[in-house]
XYZ file of C-alpha atoms in Angstrom:
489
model
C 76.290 57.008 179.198
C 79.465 55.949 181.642
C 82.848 56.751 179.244
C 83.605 53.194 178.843
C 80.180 52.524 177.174
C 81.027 55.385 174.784
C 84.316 54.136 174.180
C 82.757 50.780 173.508
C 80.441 52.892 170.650
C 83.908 53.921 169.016
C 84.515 51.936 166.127
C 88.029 52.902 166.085
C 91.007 52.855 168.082
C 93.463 55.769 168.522
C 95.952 54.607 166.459
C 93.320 53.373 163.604
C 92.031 56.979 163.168
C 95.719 57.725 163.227
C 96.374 55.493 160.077
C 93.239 57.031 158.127
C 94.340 60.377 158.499
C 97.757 59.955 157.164
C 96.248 57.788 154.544
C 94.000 60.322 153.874
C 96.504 63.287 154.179
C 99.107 61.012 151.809
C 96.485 60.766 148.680
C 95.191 63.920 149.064
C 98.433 65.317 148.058
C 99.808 65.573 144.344
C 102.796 62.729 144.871
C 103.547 59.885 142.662
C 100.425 57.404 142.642
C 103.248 54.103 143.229
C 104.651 56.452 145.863
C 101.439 57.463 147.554
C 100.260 53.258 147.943
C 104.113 52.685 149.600
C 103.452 55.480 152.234
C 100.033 54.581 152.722
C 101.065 50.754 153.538
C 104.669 52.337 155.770
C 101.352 53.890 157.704
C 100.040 50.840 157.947
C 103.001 49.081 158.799
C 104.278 51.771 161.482
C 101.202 52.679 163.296
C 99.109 49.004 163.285
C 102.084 46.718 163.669
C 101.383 44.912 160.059
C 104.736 43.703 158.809
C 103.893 42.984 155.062
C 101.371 44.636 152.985
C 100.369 44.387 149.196
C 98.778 46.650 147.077
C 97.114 44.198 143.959
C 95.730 45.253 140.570
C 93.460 42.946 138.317
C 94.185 43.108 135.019
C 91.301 42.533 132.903
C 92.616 42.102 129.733
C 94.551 39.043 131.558
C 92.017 37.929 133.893
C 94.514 37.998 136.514
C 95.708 39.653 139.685
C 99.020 41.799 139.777
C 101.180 42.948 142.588
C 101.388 46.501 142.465
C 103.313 47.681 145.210
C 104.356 46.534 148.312
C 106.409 46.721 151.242
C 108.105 44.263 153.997
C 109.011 41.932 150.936
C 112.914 42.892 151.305
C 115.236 44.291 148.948
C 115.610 40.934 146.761
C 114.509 40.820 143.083
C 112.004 38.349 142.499
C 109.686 37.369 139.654
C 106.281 39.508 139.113
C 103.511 38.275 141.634
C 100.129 37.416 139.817
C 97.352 34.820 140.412
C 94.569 33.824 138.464
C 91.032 34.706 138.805
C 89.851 32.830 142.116
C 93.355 31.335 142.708
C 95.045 31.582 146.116
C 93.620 34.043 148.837
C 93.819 37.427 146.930
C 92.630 35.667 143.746
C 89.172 34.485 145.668
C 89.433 37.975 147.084
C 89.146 40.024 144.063
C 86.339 37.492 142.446
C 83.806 37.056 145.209
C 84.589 40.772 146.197
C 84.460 39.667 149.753
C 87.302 39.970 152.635
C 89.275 37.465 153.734
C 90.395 37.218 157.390
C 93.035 34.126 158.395
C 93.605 33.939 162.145
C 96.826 31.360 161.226
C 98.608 31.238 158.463
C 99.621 26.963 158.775
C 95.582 26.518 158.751
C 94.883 28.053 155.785
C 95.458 25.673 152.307
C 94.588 28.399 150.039
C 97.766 30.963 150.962
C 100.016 30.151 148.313
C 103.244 32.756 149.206
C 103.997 33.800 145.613
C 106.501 36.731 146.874
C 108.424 33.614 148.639
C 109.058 35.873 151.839
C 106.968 33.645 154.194
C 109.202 30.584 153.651
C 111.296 30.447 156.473
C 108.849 32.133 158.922
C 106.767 30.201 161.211
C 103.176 30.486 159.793
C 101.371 29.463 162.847
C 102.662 33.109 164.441
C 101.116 34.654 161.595
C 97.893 36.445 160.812
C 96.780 37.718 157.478
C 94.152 39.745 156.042
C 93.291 40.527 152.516
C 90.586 42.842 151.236
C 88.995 44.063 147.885
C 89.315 47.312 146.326
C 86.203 48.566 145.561
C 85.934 51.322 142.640
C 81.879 52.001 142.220
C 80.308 48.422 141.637
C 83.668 46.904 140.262
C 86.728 45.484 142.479
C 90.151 46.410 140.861
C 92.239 44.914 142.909
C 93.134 43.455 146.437
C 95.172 45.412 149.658
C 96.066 42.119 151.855
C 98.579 42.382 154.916
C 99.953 40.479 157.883
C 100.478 40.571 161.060
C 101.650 38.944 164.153
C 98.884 36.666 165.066
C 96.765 37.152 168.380
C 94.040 35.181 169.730
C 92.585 38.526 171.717
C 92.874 40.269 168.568
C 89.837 41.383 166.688
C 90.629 40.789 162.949
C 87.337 41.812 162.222
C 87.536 45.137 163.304
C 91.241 45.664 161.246
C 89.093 43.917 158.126
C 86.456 46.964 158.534
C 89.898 49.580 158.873
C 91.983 47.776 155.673
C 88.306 48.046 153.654
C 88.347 51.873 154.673
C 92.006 52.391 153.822
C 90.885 50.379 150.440
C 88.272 52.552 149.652
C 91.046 55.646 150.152
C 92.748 54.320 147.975
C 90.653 52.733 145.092
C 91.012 55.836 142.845
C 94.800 55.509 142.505
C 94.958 52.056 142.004
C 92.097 52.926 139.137
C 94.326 55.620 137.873
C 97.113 53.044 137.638
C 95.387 50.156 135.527
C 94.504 53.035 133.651
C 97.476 54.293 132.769
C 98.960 50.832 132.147
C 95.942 50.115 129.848
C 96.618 52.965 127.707
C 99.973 51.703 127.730
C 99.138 48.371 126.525
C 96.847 49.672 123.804
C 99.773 51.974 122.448
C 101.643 49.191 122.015
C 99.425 47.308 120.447
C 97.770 49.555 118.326
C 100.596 52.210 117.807
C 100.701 55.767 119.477
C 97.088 57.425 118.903
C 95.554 54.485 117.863
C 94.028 53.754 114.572
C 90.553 54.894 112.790
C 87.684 52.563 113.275
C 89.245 51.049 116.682
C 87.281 49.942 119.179
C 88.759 51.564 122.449
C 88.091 50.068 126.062
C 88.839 47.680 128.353
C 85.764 47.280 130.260
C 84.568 43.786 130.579
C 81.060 45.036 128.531
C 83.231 46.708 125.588
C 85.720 43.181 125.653
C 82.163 41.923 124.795
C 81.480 43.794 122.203
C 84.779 43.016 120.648
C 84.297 39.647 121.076
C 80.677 40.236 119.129
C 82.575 42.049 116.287
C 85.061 39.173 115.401
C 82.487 37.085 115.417
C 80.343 38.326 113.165
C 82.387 40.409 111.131
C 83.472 37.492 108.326
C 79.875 36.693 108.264
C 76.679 37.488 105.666
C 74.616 38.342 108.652
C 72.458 41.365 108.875
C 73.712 43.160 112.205
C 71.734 45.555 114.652
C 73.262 47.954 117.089
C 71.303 49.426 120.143
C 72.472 51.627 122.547
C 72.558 55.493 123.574
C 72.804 58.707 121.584
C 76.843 59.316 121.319
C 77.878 55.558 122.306
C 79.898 55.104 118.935
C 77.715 52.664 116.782
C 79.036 53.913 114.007
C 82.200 53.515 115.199
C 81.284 49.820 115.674
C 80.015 49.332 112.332
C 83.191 50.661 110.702
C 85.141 48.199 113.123
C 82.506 45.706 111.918
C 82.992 46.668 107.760
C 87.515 47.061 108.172
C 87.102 43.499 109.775
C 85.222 41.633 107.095
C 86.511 40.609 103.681
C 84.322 43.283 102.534
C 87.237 46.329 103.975
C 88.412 47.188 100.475
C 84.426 47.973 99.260
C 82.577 50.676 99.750
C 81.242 51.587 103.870
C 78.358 54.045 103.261
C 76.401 55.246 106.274
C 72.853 57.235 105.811
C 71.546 59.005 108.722
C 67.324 57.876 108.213
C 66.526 60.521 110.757
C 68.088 63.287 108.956
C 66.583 63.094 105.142
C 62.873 64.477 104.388
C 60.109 61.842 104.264
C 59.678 62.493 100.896
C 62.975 61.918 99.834
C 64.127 58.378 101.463
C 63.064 56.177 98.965
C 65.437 58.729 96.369
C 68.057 58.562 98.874
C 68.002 54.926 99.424
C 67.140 53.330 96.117
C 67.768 56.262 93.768
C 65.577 58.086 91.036
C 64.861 58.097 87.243
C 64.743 61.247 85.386
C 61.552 62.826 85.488
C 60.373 60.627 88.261
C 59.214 63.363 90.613
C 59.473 67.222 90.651
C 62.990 68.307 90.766
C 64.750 65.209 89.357
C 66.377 66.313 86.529
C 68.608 63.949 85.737
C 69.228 59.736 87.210
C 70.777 59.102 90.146
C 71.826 56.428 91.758
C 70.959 55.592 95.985
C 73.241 54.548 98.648
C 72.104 50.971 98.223
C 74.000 51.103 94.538
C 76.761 53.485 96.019
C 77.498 50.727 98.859
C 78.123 47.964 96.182
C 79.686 45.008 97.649
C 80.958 46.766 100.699
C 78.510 47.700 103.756
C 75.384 49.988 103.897
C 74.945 51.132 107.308
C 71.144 52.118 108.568
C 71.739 54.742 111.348
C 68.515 56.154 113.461
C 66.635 53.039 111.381
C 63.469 53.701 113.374
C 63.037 56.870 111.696
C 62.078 55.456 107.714
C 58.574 55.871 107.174
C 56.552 52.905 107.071
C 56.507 52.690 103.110
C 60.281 52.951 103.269
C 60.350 50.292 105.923
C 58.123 47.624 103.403
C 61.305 48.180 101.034
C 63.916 47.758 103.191
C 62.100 44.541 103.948
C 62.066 43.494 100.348
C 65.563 43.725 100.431
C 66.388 41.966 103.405
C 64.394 39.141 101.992
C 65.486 38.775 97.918
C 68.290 41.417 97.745
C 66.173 43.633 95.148
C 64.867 46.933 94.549
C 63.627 49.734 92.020
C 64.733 53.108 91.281
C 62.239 55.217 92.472
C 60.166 55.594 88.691
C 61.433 52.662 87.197
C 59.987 49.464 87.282
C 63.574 47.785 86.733
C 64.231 45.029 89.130
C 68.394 45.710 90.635
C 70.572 43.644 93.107
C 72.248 44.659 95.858
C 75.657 42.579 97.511
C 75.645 45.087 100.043
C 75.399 43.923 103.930
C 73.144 45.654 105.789
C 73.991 47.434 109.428
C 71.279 49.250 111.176
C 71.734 51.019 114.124
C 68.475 52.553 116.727
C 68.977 54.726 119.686
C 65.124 53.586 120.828
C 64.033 50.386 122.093
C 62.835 48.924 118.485
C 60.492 46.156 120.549
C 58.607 48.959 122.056
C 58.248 50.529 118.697
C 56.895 47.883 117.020
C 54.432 46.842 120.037
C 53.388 50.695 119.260
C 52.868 50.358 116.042
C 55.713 52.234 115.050
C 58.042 50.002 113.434
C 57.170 46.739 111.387
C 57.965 43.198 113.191
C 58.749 41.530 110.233
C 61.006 44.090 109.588
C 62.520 43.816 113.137
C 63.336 40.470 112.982
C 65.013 40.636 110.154
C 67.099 43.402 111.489
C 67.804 41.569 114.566
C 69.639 38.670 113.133
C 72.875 39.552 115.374
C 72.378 42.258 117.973
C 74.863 43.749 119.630
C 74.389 46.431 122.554
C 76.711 49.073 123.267
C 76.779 50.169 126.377
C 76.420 53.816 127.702
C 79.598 55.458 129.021
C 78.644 55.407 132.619
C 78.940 51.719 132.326
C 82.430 51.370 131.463
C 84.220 52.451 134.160
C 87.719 53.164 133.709
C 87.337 53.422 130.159
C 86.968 57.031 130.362
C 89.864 58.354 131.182
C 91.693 55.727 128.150
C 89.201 57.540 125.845
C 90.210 60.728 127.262
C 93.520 59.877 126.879
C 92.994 58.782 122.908
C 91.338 62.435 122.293
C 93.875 64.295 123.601
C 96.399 62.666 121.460
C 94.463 63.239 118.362
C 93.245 66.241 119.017
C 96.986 67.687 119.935
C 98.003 66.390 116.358
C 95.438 67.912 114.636
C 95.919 71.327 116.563
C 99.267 71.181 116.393
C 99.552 71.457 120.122
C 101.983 70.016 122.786
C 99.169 68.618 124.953
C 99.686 65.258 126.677
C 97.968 64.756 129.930
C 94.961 65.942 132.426
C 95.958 66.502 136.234
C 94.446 64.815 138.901
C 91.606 67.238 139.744
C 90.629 66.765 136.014
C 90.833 63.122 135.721
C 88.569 62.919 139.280
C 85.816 65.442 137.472
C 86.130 63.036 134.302
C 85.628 59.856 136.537
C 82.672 61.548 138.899
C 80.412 62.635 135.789
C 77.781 60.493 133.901
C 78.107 61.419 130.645
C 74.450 61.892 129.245
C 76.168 62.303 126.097
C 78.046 59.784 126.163
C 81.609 59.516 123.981
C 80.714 62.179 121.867
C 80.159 64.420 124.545
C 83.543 63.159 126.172
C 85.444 63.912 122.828
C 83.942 67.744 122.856
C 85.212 68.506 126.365
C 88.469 66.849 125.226
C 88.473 69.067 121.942
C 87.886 72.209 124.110
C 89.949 71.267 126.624
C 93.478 70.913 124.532
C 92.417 74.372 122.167
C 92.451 75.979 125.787
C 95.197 74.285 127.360
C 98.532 76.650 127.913
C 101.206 74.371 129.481
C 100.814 71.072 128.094
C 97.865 70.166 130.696
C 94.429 69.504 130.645
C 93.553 70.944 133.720
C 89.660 71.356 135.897
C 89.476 74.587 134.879
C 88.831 74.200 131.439
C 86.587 71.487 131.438
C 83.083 72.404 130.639
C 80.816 73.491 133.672
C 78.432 70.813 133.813
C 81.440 68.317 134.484
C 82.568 70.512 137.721
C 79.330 70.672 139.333
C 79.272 66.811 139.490
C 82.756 66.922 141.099
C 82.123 69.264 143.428
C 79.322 66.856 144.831
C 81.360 64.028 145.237
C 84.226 66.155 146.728
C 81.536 67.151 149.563
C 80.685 63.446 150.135
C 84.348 62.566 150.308
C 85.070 65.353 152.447
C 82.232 64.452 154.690
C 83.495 61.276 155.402
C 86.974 62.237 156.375
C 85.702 64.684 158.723
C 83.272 62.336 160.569
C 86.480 60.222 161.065
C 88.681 63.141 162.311
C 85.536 64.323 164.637
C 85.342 61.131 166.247
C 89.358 61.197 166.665
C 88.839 64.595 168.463
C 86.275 63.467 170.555
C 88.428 60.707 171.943
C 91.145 63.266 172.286
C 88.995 64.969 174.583
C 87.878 62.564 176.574
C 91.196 60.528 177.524
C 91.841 64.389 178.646
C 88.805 64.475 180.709
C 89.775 61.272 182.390
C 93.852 62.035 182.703
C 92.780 65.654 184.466
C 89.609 63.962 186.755
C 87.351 65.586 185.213
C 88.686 69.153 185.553
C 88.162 71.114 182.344
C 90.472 73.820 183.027
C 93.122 71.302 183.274
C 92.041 68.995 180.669
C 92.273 71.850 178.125
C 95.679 72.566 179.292
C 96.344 69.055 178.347
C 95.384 69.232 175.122
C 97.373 72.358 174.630
């Protein structure tokens, strides 16, 4: 292969790789995150000839796009930068998830110049490219620049270098909505929250919260699905504090946990003298629960003579005391919760349908922790809080290395597992830090993986910067190695 046809393989220029590897170099460092997106666009700016660049957040709680940080905008004050969902170019940018390449700025309709710094520029010298920040599956925001505008230009190859810069830099603008999240929820919730909130700001937990107040000021019988440690009993508290039933009783039984042959007692209650052992009456959780909420965790666990009852009183709201044949009512509402797809149960024979659908009046899902994205560190965040008051510990924060193990990990165990490496974590913790160290193992591992990926990446770029290196040496020296190394010297 003749050098220029190797060249030609190159997907990068000189100066590109250039760019990368300060970018690279910048974030790998333990700076400021605002002040580690400004250098990383100055890189941009100095060694690619882009005169503006913007660093965009969306804000989910807003459905809208933020300016973050940017540079080239001048020194004068202006009003915060946002569009809406789909509005302008970094709007449609950060909804279809797809760059955005605009050869000339006076064809394009859709660039709207919130920042005001185009206005008395002529747009038809002007190129602009805007690109979404990918974190996973989700885009969190938008890096967009411009440039002067050249017809021999390829803007397609500078779309493929802003997406790599963008996926540099996708953790810290993560990190960022994260912390302003946490923020937000602070405020609005007061420091450390409150008990029985539902925490997150993941588009599937907004869901859930939208579930709740929907359903919470209703009658309706309510089942919650999802993963061991996910917080459905979390959600059912939310569900009971939001109803007019909050100043009633919220009693939760754990079906999984009681004896076969002691449900029905546990549930309904039990006469004197109605079995071995029952001394005296006593009344079940149904009576306990009164007019307040009775909440059915691990419901796929009652026996099926158990589950006949509980359909009884789904249907008219009565039961007996086990060894009475006294008809009671119950007011209670009824939440049941199941870990195990419930269809599958019953097409095994497991569970009774009638009894399912009568559970499954309003389902709601909650979704695994793996699925929420950011959401973990704003968790983490909310245990460490607690968790320092209840210590009495002056514990505030996880460094970086601990927030990336926290963010690379999938959580089999969900929140609960999250909350027990947070509860470790601060009784460890020496200077006021959470830091990687005293995380449990399992969470390290995972880290370490992704680190190796990362750091695989970043040295395929820098080989391939070498290479070139060597080469324009080659050519400079005619092919004489001796002299071509001395070049390179």
């Amino acid at each position: 292969m003749s050098y220029m046809e190797w060249m030609s393989k190159l997907e990068y220029t000189r100066e590109q790789l250039e760019a990368l590897r300060r970018v690279a170099m910048t974030l790998a460092g333990p700076g400021d995150l605002d002040a580690a997106l400004k250098e990383t666009l100055k890189a941009l700016s100095r060694l690619l000839g882009m005169k503006r660049g913007i660093v965009s957040i969306y804000r989910r709680d807003l459905n809208e796009v933020h300016m973050l940080v940017a540079r080239g905008l001048g020194s004068k004050r202006m009003e915060p930068v946002r569009y809406r969902l789909g509005e302008g170019i970094t709007g449609r940018v950060v909804k279809s998830g797809r760059p955005v390449a605009v050869p000339r700025l006076d064809k394009e309709p859709l660039f709207l110049d919130r920042t005001g710094v185009r206005r008395d520029l002529d747009r038809a010298e002007l190129a602009f490219l805007c690109v979404p920040i990918r974190y996973g599956k989700e885009v969190v925001g938008a890096l967009s620049a411009d440039r002067v505008s050249d017809p021999e230009s390829n803007l397609d190859g500078e779309l493929r270098l802003l997406e790599e810069v963008a996926g540099l830099i996708a953790s810290r603008v993560v990190r960022r909505r994260v912390r302003e999240e946490n923020k937000r929820l602070k405020e609005s919730a007061g420091t450390g929250g409150t008990p029985g909130m539902i925490l997150g700001s993941s588009e599937a937990m907004v869901q859930v919260r939208y579930l709740v107040s929907q359903v919470a000021d209703s009658k309706a019988t309510i089942l919650l699905t999802g993963e061991t440690g996910t917080g459905k009993g979390l959600i059912a508290r939310s569900i009971h504090r939001s109803s007019p039933r909050a100043d009633q009783s919220f009693v939760q039984v754990n079906c999984g946990a009681i004896p076969e042959n002691l449900v029905e007692s546990e549930l309904f209650g039990h006469e004197r003298g109605a079995f071995t052992g029952a001394t005296e009456k006593r009344e079940g959780r149904f009576e306990a629960a009164g007019a307040g909420t009775l909440f059915l965790d691990e419901v796929d666990e009652l026996p099926m003579a158990t589950q006949v009852k509980l359909l009884r009183v789904l249907q008219e709201h009565q039961y007996e005391r086990v060894g009475s044949n006294r008809v009671k009512t119950t007011r209670a509402r009824i939440i049941a919760a199941s870990n195990r797809d419930l269809e599958k149960a019953v097409m095994d024979g497991r569970f009774r349908p009638d009894l399912y659908y009568r559970l499954n009046v309003f389902p709601i899902h909650v979704p695994p922790l793996r699925e929420r994205g950011a959401d973990v560190t704003l968790l983490a965040d909310h245990f460490i809080q607690m968790y320092a008051r209840e210590f009495g510990k002056d514990v505030s924060r996880m460094d970086t290395p601990a927030i990336d193990m926290f963010m690379a990990y999938h959580w089999p165990g969900n929140v609960r597992e999250l909350e027990n490496a947070i509860e470790r974590a601060v009784l460890l913790a020496k200077d006021g830090v959470i830091r990687a160290h005293l995380l449990p193992p399992s969470l390290q591992m995972k880290t370490m993986e992704s680190r190796a990926q990362a750091r695989g990446r970043l040295e395929q770029l820098v080989a391939s910067y070498e290479m070139e290196l060597i080469v324009d040496a080659l050519k400079d020296a005619g092919g004489n190695q001796t002299r071509a190394a001395e070049l390179l010297e």
